[in-house]
Coordinates of C-alpha atoms in Angstrom, one line a residue:
X1 CA -0.3 0.2 -0.2
X2 CA 1.3 3.7 -1.2
X3 CA -0.2 6.1 1.7
X4 CA -1.1 9.3 -0.7
X5 CA -2.9 12.5 -0.3
X6 CA -6.1 11.6 -1.6
X7 CA -5.8 7.7 0.2
X8 CA -5.8 9.5 3.8
X9 CA -8.3 12.8 3.2
X10 CA -11.8 12.7 4.3
X11 CA -13.8 12.6 1.5
X12 CA -16.1 15.2 1.6
X13 CA -18.0 14.4 -1.3
X14 CA -20.3 11.2 0.7
X15 CA -21.6 13.6 3.2
X16 CA -24.8 13.5 1.4
X17 CA -25.6 10.5 2.0
X18 CA -25.9 10.3 6.4
X19 CA -26.9 13.8 6.5
X20 CA -29.4 15.6 8.3
X21 CA -32.6 16.1 5.4
X22 CA -30.3 13.2 3.4
X23 CA -34.1 12.4 2.2
X24 CA -33.9 15.7 0.2
X25 CA -30.2 15.6 -1.1
X26 CA -29.6 12.2 -2.0
X27 CA -33.3 12.6 -4.2
X28 CA -31.0 16.4 -5.9
X29 CA -28.1 13.9 -6.6
X30 CA -30.6 11.6 -8.6
X31 CA -32.1 14.0 -10.5
X32 CA -28.8 15.4 -11.6
X33 CA -27.5 11.8 -12.7
X34 CA -29.9 10.8 -14.4
X35 CA -29.9 14.3 -16.7
X36 CA -26.5 13.0 -16.9
X37 CA -26.9 9.8 -18.4
X38 CA -29.5 11.5 -21.0
X39 CA -26.4 13.6 -21.5
X40 CA -28.3 16.5 -20.0
X41 CA -24.8 17.9 -17.5
X42 CA -25.9 21.6 -16.4
X43 CA -28.9 22.3 -14.8
X44 CA -30.9 25.2 -13.4
X45 CA -32.0 26.1 -9.9
X46 CA -35.5 26.6 -11.2
X47 CA -35.5 23.5 -12.8
X48 CA -34.5 21.6 -10.0
X49 CA -37.2 22.8 -8.2
X50 CA -39.9 21.8 -10.8
X51 CA -38.4 17.9 -10.0
X52 CA -38.1 17.5 -6.7
X53 CA -42.1 18.7 -6.5
X54 CA -43.5 16.6 -9.1
X55 CA -43.3 14.0 -6.6
X56 CA -45.7 13.9 -3.8
X57 CA -43.0 13.2 -1.1
X58 CA -42.0 16.8 -1.4
X59 CA -45.1 18.7 -2.3
X60 CA -44.1 21.7 0.7
X61 CA -41.2 21.6 -0.5
X62 CA -39.3 25.0 -1.4
X63 CA -37.6 27.6 -3.7
X64 CA -35.8 28.2 -0.3
X65 CA -35.1 25.3 0.5
X66 CA -33.4 24.0 -3.0
X67 CA -31.6 26.8 -3.1
X68 CA -29.8 26.3 0.8
X69 CA -29.3 22.1 -0.5
X70 CA -27.6 23.5 -4.1
X71 CA -25.9 25.6 -2.1
X72 CA -24.6 22.9 0.6
X73 CA -23.6 20.3 -1.5
X74 CA -21.7 22.5 -4.1
X75 CA -19.9 23.6 -0.8
X76 CA -19.6 19.1 -0.5
X77 CA -18.4 19.5 -3.9
X78 CA -21.0 17.7 -4.8
X79 CA -22.0 20.6 -7.3
X80 CA -19.6 22.0 -9.6
X81 CA -20.7 25.6 -10.7
X82 CA -20.5 28.1 -13.2
X83 CA -22.8 31.3 -12.9
X84 CA -24.7 32.1 -16.2
X85 CA -24.2 35.5 -17.9
X86 CA -26.4 34.4 -21.6
X87 CA -29.7 35.4 -19.6
X88 CA -28.3 38.5 -17.5
X89 CA -30.3 41.6 -18.8
X90 CA -29.2 44.5 -15.9
X91 CA -26.9 44.5 -13.3
X92 CA -29.0 43.7 -10.6
X93 CA -29.6 40.5 -12.3
X94 CA -25.8 39.8 -12.2
X95 CA -25.5 40.8 -8.6
X96 CA -28.2 37.9 -8.1
X97 CA -25.5 35.2 -9.9
X98 CA -27.8 33.0 -11.8
X99 CA -25.9 29.4 -11.3
X100 CA -25.6 26.9 -13.3
X101 CA -24.6 23.3 -11.8
X102 CA -23.6 20.1 -12.7
X103 CA -21.8 16.8 -11.2
X104 CA -18.4 16.3 -10.2
X105 CA -16.8 13.7 -10.9
X106 CA -16.7 12.1 -7.7
X107 CA -20.2 12.0 -7.0
X108 CA -21.4 10.5 -10.5
X109 CA -18.7 7.4 -9.1
X110 CA -20.8 7.5 -6.1
X111 CA -24.1 8.4 -7.4
X112 CA -22.9 4.4 -9.4
X113 CA -22.5 2.7 -6.4
X114 CA -25.4 3.6 -4.3
X115 CA -27.5 2.1 -7.9
X116 CA -26.2 -0.8 -7.1
X117 CA -26.4 -1.4 -3.6
X118 CA -29.9 -0.4 -4.2
X119 CA -30.1 -3.3 -7.1
X120 CA -28.1 -5.4 -5.0
X121 CA -30.1 -8.3 -4.2
X122 CA -32.0 -7.9 -8.0
X123 CA -28.5 -8.4 -9.8
X124 CA -26.8 -11.2 -7.4
X125 CA -24.1 -12.9 -8.7
X126 CA -23.8 -15.6 -11.5
X127 CA -21.0 -18.2 -12.8
X128 CA -21.0 -18.0 -16.2
X129 CA -18.9 -20.1 -18.7
X130 CA -18.8 -17.8 -21.3
X131 CA -16.9 -15.2 -19.7
X132 CA -14.3 -18.1 -19.4
X133 CA -14.7 -18.8 -23.1
X134 CA -14.7 -15.1 -23.8
X135 CA -11.3 -14.5 -21.3
X136 CA -9.6 -18.1 -23.0
X137 CA -10.3 -16.2 -26.5
X138 CA -8.3 -13.4 -25.2
X139 CA -5.1 -14.5 -23.5
X140 CA -4.5 -16.6 -26.7
X141 CA -4.3 -14.1 -29.0
X142 CA -2.0 -12.2 -26.8
X143 CA 1.0 -13.3 -28.9
X144 CA -1.4 -11.4 -31.9
X145 CA -1.0 -8.4 -30.7
X146 CA 2.6 -6.9 -30.6
X147 CA 1.7 -6.3 -33.6
X148 CA -1.5 -4.6 -33.8
X149 CA -1.2 -0.9 -33.4
X150 CA -1.8 0.1 -29.8
X151 CA -5.4 1.6 -29.7
X152 CA -7.0 -2.7 -31.2
X153 CA -4.4 -4.1 -27.8
X154 CA -5.6 -1.1 -25.4
X155 CA -9.6 -2.2 -26.9
X156 CA -7.9 -5.4 -26.4
X157 CA -6.5 -4.9 -23.1
X158 CA -9.6 -3.7 -21.9
X159 CA -12.4 -6.4 -23.0
X160 CA -9.8 -8.8 -21.2
X161 CA -9.9 -6.8 -17.9
X162 CA -13.7 -6.5 -18.2
X163 CA -14.3 -10.0 -18.4
X164 CA -11.4 -11.2 -15.9
X165 CA -13.1 -8.9 -13.1
X166 CA -17.2 -9.7 -14.2
X167 CA -16.0 -13.4 -13.1
X168 CA -14.7 -13.0 -10.6
X169 CA -17.0 -10.8 -9.2
X170 CA -20.1 -12.7 -10.5
X171 CA -18.5 -16.4 -8.7
X172 CA -17.8 -14.9 -5.7
X173 CA -21.1 -12.9 -5.1
X174 CA -22.7 -16.2 -5.8
X175 CA -21.3 -18.9 -4.3
X176 CA -21.4 -15.9 -0.6
X177 CA -25.0 -16.5 -1.6
X178 CA -24.7 -20.5 -1.5
X179 CA -23.4 -20.5 1.2
X180 CA -24.9 -17.6 2.9
X181 CA -27.8 -19.1 6.3
X182 CA -30.8 -18.1 4.3
X183 CA -29.5 -20.5 1.8
X184 CA -28.9 -23.4 4.3
X185 CA -32.6 -23.4 6.0
X186 CA -34.0 -23.1 2.0
X187 CA -31.4 -26.6 1.7
X188 CA -33.4 -28.2 4.4
X189 CA -36.9 -27.4 3.3
X190 CA -38.9 -29.8 0.9
X191 CA -39.6 -26.7 -1.5
X192 CA -36.2 -27.4 -2.3
X193 CA -36.4 -30.8 -4.2
X194 CA -38.1 -29.5 -6.9
X195 CA -34.8 -27.1 -7.2
X196 CA -32.5 -28.6 -6.6
X197 CA -32.3 -30.7 -9.9
X198 CA -32.0 -27.5 -11.8
X199 CA -29.1 -26.1 -9.6
X200 CA -26.9 -29.0 -10.1
X201 CA -27.5 -29.1 -13.5
X202 CA -25.7 -24.7 -13.6
X203 CA -23.2 -25.9 -11.5
X204 CA -22.2 -28.6 -13.4
X205 CA -22.8 -26.8 -16.1
X206 CA -20.3 -24.5 -15.1
X207 CA -18.0 -26.9 -13.9
X208 CA -17.6 -29.0 -17.4
X209 CA -16.8 -25.1 -18.4
X210 CA -13.5 -24.9 -15.8
X211 CA -12.4 -28.5 -16.5
X212 CA -12.4 -26.9 -21.1
X213 CA -10.8 -23.6 -20.6
X214 CA -8.2 -23.2 -17.4
X215 CA -5.9 -25.3 -18.8
X216 CA -5.6 -24.1 -22.0
X217 CA -5.5 -20.6 -20.2
X218 CA -3.0 -21.1 -17.5
X219 CA -0.6 -23.3 -20.0
X220 CA -0.7 -20.0 -22.6
X221 CA 0.4 -17.8 -19.0
X222 CA 3.1 -19.9 -18.3
X223 CA 4.0 -20.1 -22.2
X224 CA 4.0 -16.1 -22.4
X225 CA 7.4 -15.0 -23.2
X226 CA 8.3 -11.7 -20.5
X227 CA 9.9 -9.1 -23.7
X228 CA 6.7 -10.1 -25.8
X229 CA 4.2 -8.9 -22.4
X230 CA 6.9 -6.0 -21.3
X231 CA 6.1 -4.8 -24.8
X232 CA 1.9 -5.3 -25.2
X233 CA 2.2 -3.4 -22.2
X234 CA 4.3 -1.0 -23.0
X235 CA 2.5 -0.3 -26.2
X236 CA -0.9 0.1 -23.5
X237 CA 1.3 2.8 -21.7
X238 CA 1.6 4.7 -23.7
X239 CA -1.6 4.2 -25.5
X240 CA -3.2 5.1 -21.5
X241 CA 0.0 8.4 -21.3
X242 CA -1.1 9.4 -25.1
X243 CA -5.3 9.7 -24.1
X244 CA -6.5 13.8 -23.3
X245 CA -7.8 14.1 -19.9
X246 CA -8.8 17.4 -17.7
X247 CA -7.7 18.5 -14.8
X248 CA -5.9 15.3 -14.5
X249 CA -2.4 14.8 -14.1
X250 CA -1.2 11.6 -14.1
X251 CA 2.1 9.8 -14.1
X252 CA 3.3 6.9 -16.3
X253 CA 4.5 4.9 -13.1
X254 CA 1.0 5.3 -11.8
X255 CA -0.1 3.0 -15.8
X256 CA 2.9 0.4 -15.2
X257 CA 2.4 -0.3 -11.5
X258 CA -1.8 -0.2 -12.5
X259 CA -1.3 -2.5 -15.8
X260 CA 0.5 -5.1 -14.2
X261 CA -0.6 -5.4 -11.1
X262 CA -3.9 -6.5 -13.7
X263 CA -1.9 -8.4 -15.6
X264 CA -0.1 -10.2 -12.8
X265 CA -4.4 -10.9 -11.2
X266 CA -5.0 -12.4 -13.9
X267 CA -1.6 -15.1 -14.0
X268 CA -1.8 -15.7 -10.0
X269 CA -6.2 -16.6 -10.7
X270 CA -4.8 -19.0 -13.6
X271 CA -1.5 -20.0 -12.4
X272 CA -0.7 -21.5 -9.6
X273 CA 3.1 -20.3 -8.2
X274 CA 5.8 -22.5 -6.4
X275 CA 2.9 -24.6 -6.3
X276 CA 0.1 -23.8 -5.3
X277 CA -3.3 -24.6 -5.7
X278 CA -4.4 -21.1 -8.2
X279 CA -7.8 -19.8 -7.8
X280 CA -10.0 -21.4 -10.2
X281 CA -8.7 -24.7 -8.1
X282 CA -10.5 -23.3 -4.9
X283 CA -13.5 -22.3 -7.0
X284 CA -13.2 -25.0 -8.6
X285 CA -13.6 -27.1 -5.3
X286 CA -15.9 -24.7 -3.9
X287 CA -18.4 -25.6 -6.2
X288 CA -17.5 -29.8 -5.9
X289 CA -18.5 -28.8 -2.3
X290 CA -21.8 -26.9 -2.9
X291 CA -22.7 -29.9 -5.8
X292 CA -22.2 -32.7 -2.5
X293 CA -24.3 -30.7 0.2
X294 CA -27.0 -30.8 -1.5
X295 CA -27.4 -33.4 -3.2
X296 CA -26.7 -34.7 0.8
X297 CA -30.0 -32.0 1.6
X298 CA -31.7 -33.7 -1.2
X299 CA -30.7 -36.9 0.0
X300 CA -32.2 -36.3 3.8
X301 CA -34.9 -34.8 3.0
X302 CA -35.8 -37.9 0.3
X303 CA -35.6 -40.1 3.7
X304 CA -37.1 -37.8 5.8
X305 CA -40.4 -37.6 3.3
X306 CA -40.1 -42.1 2.8
X307 CA -39.9 -42.2 7.2
X308 CA -43.2 -40.6 7.3
X309 CA -44.8 -41.9 4.8
X310 CA -43.9 -45.5 6.4
X311 CA -45.4 -44.1 10.1
X312 CA -48.2 -43.0 8.0
X313 CA -49.0 -46.8 7.3
X314 CA -47.7 -47.8 11.3
X315 CA -50.7 -45.7 12.6
X316 CA -53.4 -47.0 10.6
X317 CA -51.9 -50.4 11.4
X318 CA -52.5 -49.4 15.3
X319 CA -55.5 -47.9 15.1
X320 CA -56.8 -51.3 13.1
X321 CA -55.2 -53.4 16.0
X322 CA -56.8 -50.9 18.4
X323 CA -60.3 -51.3 16.6
X324 CA -60.2 -55.4 17.4
X325 CA -59.5 -55.2 20.8
X326 CA -62.5 -57.2 23.0
X327 CA -62.9 -55.0 25.8
X328 CA -61.3 -52.3 27.4
X329 CA -59.3 -54.5 29.2
X330 CA -57.7 -55.7 27.1
X331 CA -57.5 -52.2 25.1
X332 CA -55.3 -51.1 28.0
X333 CA -52.5 -54.1 27.7
X334 CA -52.7 -53.3 23.5
X335 CA -51.7 -49.4 24.5
X336 CA -49.3 -51.0 26.8
X337 CA -47.6 -52.6 24.0
X338 CA -47.6 -49.5 22.1
X339 CA -47.6 -46.7 24.0
X340 CA -45.2 -48.1 27.1
X341 CA -41.3 -47.9 27.4
X342 CA -39.6 -49.4 24.7
X343 CA -36.0 -49.1 26.3
X344 CA -36.7 -49.6 29.8
X345 CA -34.0 -48.2 32.6
X346 CA -32.3 -51.5 34.6
X347 CA -29.4 -51.2 37.8
X348 CA -27.5 -53.9 37.4
X349 CA -24.5 -55.0 39.5
X350 CA -20.9 -56.4 38.1
X351 CA -20.4 -58.4 42.3
X352 CA -20.6 -62.2 41.9
X353 CA -23.5 -64.1 41.5
X354 CA -23.3 -67.3 44.1
X355 CA -25.1 -69.5 41.2
X356 CA -24.8 -69.3 36.9
X357 CA -27.7 -72.0 36.8
X358 CA -30.0 -69.9 34.3
X359 CA -33.3 -71.4 35.6
X360 CA -33.0 -69.1 39.4
X361 CA -34.1 -66.0 39.0
X362 CA -32.9 -62.6 40.6
X363 CA -35.5 -62.2 42.6
X364 CA -34.8 -65.6 43.9
X365 CA -30.6 -64.2 44.8
X366 CA -29.8 -61.5 47.7
X367 CA -29.8 -58.2 47.2
X368 CA -27.3 -56.0 46.0
X369 CA -26.1 -53.5 48.8
X370 CA -23.7 -50.7 47.2
X371 CA -23.2 -46.8 48.6
X372 CA -24.5 -44.0 46.8
X373 CA -22.6 -40.9 47.0
X374 CA -23.8 -37.1 46.8
X375 CA -22.9 -36.2 43.8
X376 CA -22.3 -32.4 45.4
X377 CA -19.2 -30.5 45.7
X378 CA -19.1 -29.9 49.7
X379 CA -19.5 -34.4 50.3
X380 CA -16.5 -35.2 52.4
X381 CA -16.2 -38.7 52.6
X382 CA -16.5 -39.0 56.8
X383 CA -13.2 -39.4 59.0
X384 CA -11.7 -42.2 61.7
X385 CA -10.9 -40.2 64.8
X386 CA -7.9 -41.8 66.3
X387 CA -5.5 -40.5 69.1
X388 CA -1.5 -38.9 68.8
X389 CA 0.7 -42.2 68.9
X390 CA 4.3 -41.5 69.6
X391 CA 6.5 -42.0 67.2
X392 CA 10.3 -40.3 69.6
X393 CA 11.1 -44.4 69.3
X394 CA 10.3 -44.8 65.2
X395 CA 12.2 -40.9 65.0
X396 CA 14.8 -42.2 66.7
X397 CA 15.5 -45.3 64.8
X398 CA 15.1 -43.8 61.2
X399 CA 18.1 -41.2 62.4
X400 CA 20.2 -43.9 63.4
X401 CA 19.7 -45.7 59.9
X402 CA 20.4 -42.3 58.5
X403 CA 23.6 -41.7 59.7
X404 CA 24.2 -45.5 59.4
X405 CA 23.8 -45.3 56.1
X406 CA 25.7 -41.4 55.3
X407 CA 28.7 -43.0 57.5
X408 CA 28.7 -46.3 54.9
X409 CA 28.8 -43.5 52.2
X410 CA 31.6 -41.2 53.4
X411 CA 33.7 -45.1 54.5
X412 CA 33.3 -45.7 50.9
X413 CA 34.5 -42.6 49.2
X414 CA 37.5 -42.2 51.7
X415 CA 38.7 -45.5 50.3
X416 CA 38.8 -43.5 46.5
X417 CA 40.7 -40.8 47.8
X418 CA 44.8 -41.0 47.1
X419 CA 47.1 -38.5 48.0
X420 CA 44.1 -35.9 49.3
X421 CA 42.8 -36.1 45.3
X422 CA 39.4 -38.6 43.9
X423 CA 40.2 -38.9 39.9
X424 CA 37.6 -39.8 38.1
X425 CA 39.6 -41.6 35.7
X426 CA 41.4 -43.9 38.2
X427 CA 38.0 -44.8 39.7
X428 CA 37.1 -48.8 40.4
X429 CA 32.8 -49.9 40.2
X430 CA 31.4 -48.0 42.0
X431 CA 27.7 -47.7 43.6
X432 CA 25.1 -44.9 42.5
X433 CA 24.5 -44.1 46.1
X434 CA 28.5 -42.4 46.0
X435 CA 28.5 -41.1 42.3
X436 CA 25.6 -39.3 43.2
X437 CA 27.4 -37.6 45.6
X438 CA 30.7 -37.2 43.6
X439 CA 28.6 -35.7 40.6
X440 CA 27.0 -33.1 43.5
X441 CA 30.4 -32.1 44.4
X442 CA 31.0 -31.6 40.5
X443 CA 28.3 -29.6 40.4
X444 CA 28.3 -26.7 43.3
X445 CA 33.2 -26.6 42.7
X446 CA 31.6 -25.5 38.5
X447 CA 29.4 -23.4 39.8
X448 CA 31.7 -20.8 41.1
X449 CA 34.2 -18.8 39.5
X450 CA 37.7 -20.4 41.1
X451 CA 35.9 -24.3 41.1
X452 CA 36.2 -25.0 45.1
X453 CA 33.0 -25.4 47.4
X454 CA 32.2 -27.6 50.1
X455 CA 31.8 -31.0 51.3
X456 CA 28.9 -32.0 54.1
X457 CA 31.5 -32.1 56.3
X458 CA 32.5 -28.7 55.8
X459 CA 35.9 -29.8 53.7
X460 CA 37.1 -27.6 51.3
X461 CA 38.0 -28.7 48.0
X462 CA 38.9 -27.3 44.0
X463 CA 38.4 -29.1 40.7
X464 CA 42.0 -30.4 38.9
X465 CA 41.0 -28.5 35.5
X466 CA 44.3 -29.3 33.2
X467 CA 43.0 -32.5 31.9
X468 CA 39.6 -31.8 30.9
X469 CA 40.1 -31.0 28.0
X470 CA 40.7 -35.1 27.9
X471 CA 37.8 -37.8 27.9
X472 CA 37.3 -40.8 30.7
X473 CA 34.8 -43.6 31.4
X474 CA 33.7 -43.8 35.2
X475 CA 32.6 -47.4 35.6
X476 CA 29.6 -48.1 37.9
X477 CA 27.4 -51.1 39.3
X478 CA 24.4 -49.6 36.8
X479 CA 26.4 -49.0 34.0
X480 CA 29.0 -46.3 32.3
X481 CA 29.5 -42.8 31.4
X482 CA 31.9 -40.8 30.5
X483 CA 33.1 -37.6 31.9
X484 CA 35.7 -34.8 31.4
X485 CA 39.1 -36.5 32.7
X486 CA 39.0 -33.5 35.9
X487 CA 39.8 -34.2 39.4
X488 CA 39.2 -33.6 43.7
X489 CA 41.7 -32.2 44.9
X490 CA 40.2 -31.5 49.0
X491 CA 42.0 -28.3 50.4
X492 CA 42.9 -30.0 54.3
X493 CA 44.1 -33.4 54.2
X494 CA 42.3 -36.3 54.0
X495 CA 39.5 -37.2 55.1
X496 CA 38.5 -39.2 58.7

């Protein structure tokens, strides 16, 4: 996106659509637009007033109001004014400034947009295979445009872009309508069965058009020479620059960017880049999905109608059975069979039975008991209260075992120490508990900048990192692991 002055300035030309007295402003602008289409570009205030009061809605409309409305529309740049001096016969008439009014370019396009919005539901979208065929024929003419005159190339280029824009807008509007909530509701009604075949044939006809033309268009665009494309677009740009325009300055850079962007849009619609799916392929999938959904809804409606017909036969048969009942008691039994519970629920116990005999009734077996718990968040099971036990002896025994285990660990580690040093490269097979203690010492020392730390007994040690670049294998009872060749050097003598 390029931010320009036209993009950032407010559009005062659209104020008349929502301002106070919008009914008067919009009616005046519609009068100007209808005359504009009849090539009658200039109008006087009296002519506008006469057109307004012809409708009963504005029977109380006054000339002063018309003058104020025209002045306000002129201030919003919806109308351009020109003082008419041809009918002036006196200085007083010249001072009164009799004006002629003309729609501005912005207002013409705004009214066109408003009319399209008013007829949006009437126009709708469509899927036209003929547009695809015309686009295919125009794309096939691409190489021949190199030898044509600039005006011929410009007309061909406009036809190609207009067909592409119509195809793109029409299919988007049509697919949007088919995917709307209103369409979904309609597909669930019985009336849709009458419309289903016609809609399906229409969509399939469009799919055949896609299959017939898209492949040819894609191949032609892939094989299009870039030098040829540049020459053709150059002719189009030159012709657009040669068109005289009033009060409009158009740079060649903007025209080249516009036409290159239009070509890229057409190419991306039909040609998938980098193995991706193009827009035509996505339209093909979306149309097929709509056909599948239509078929599915139609099948459901047919099944529903058939089910209703079967139920009517069942009700008729049931009524005949009731008519054959001899008395009210037999009718009650028949009603219990017809209207009773079809699938009653039973509570089953998963415990062991005393016997597996099929001849024994469940009423002859003892009842199973099951404790039901309330299904509320605040429910808590009752706990059995008990006195406080004296665990002093057990704690003392546990403390004694821990001290003895720690003492055995120190004894094992003391056996690994030689001359105040534990060299990991020369260790025998060690126990997992001893390995954990040694690795903890390593971790504590490595966290210090000087590689120093203390053991649990308070002994200070430092790591010897002189040969840390070498590797060694430490053997353990539960496996081996490789680590740098590091030694633990105690600084306060040997272990006791």
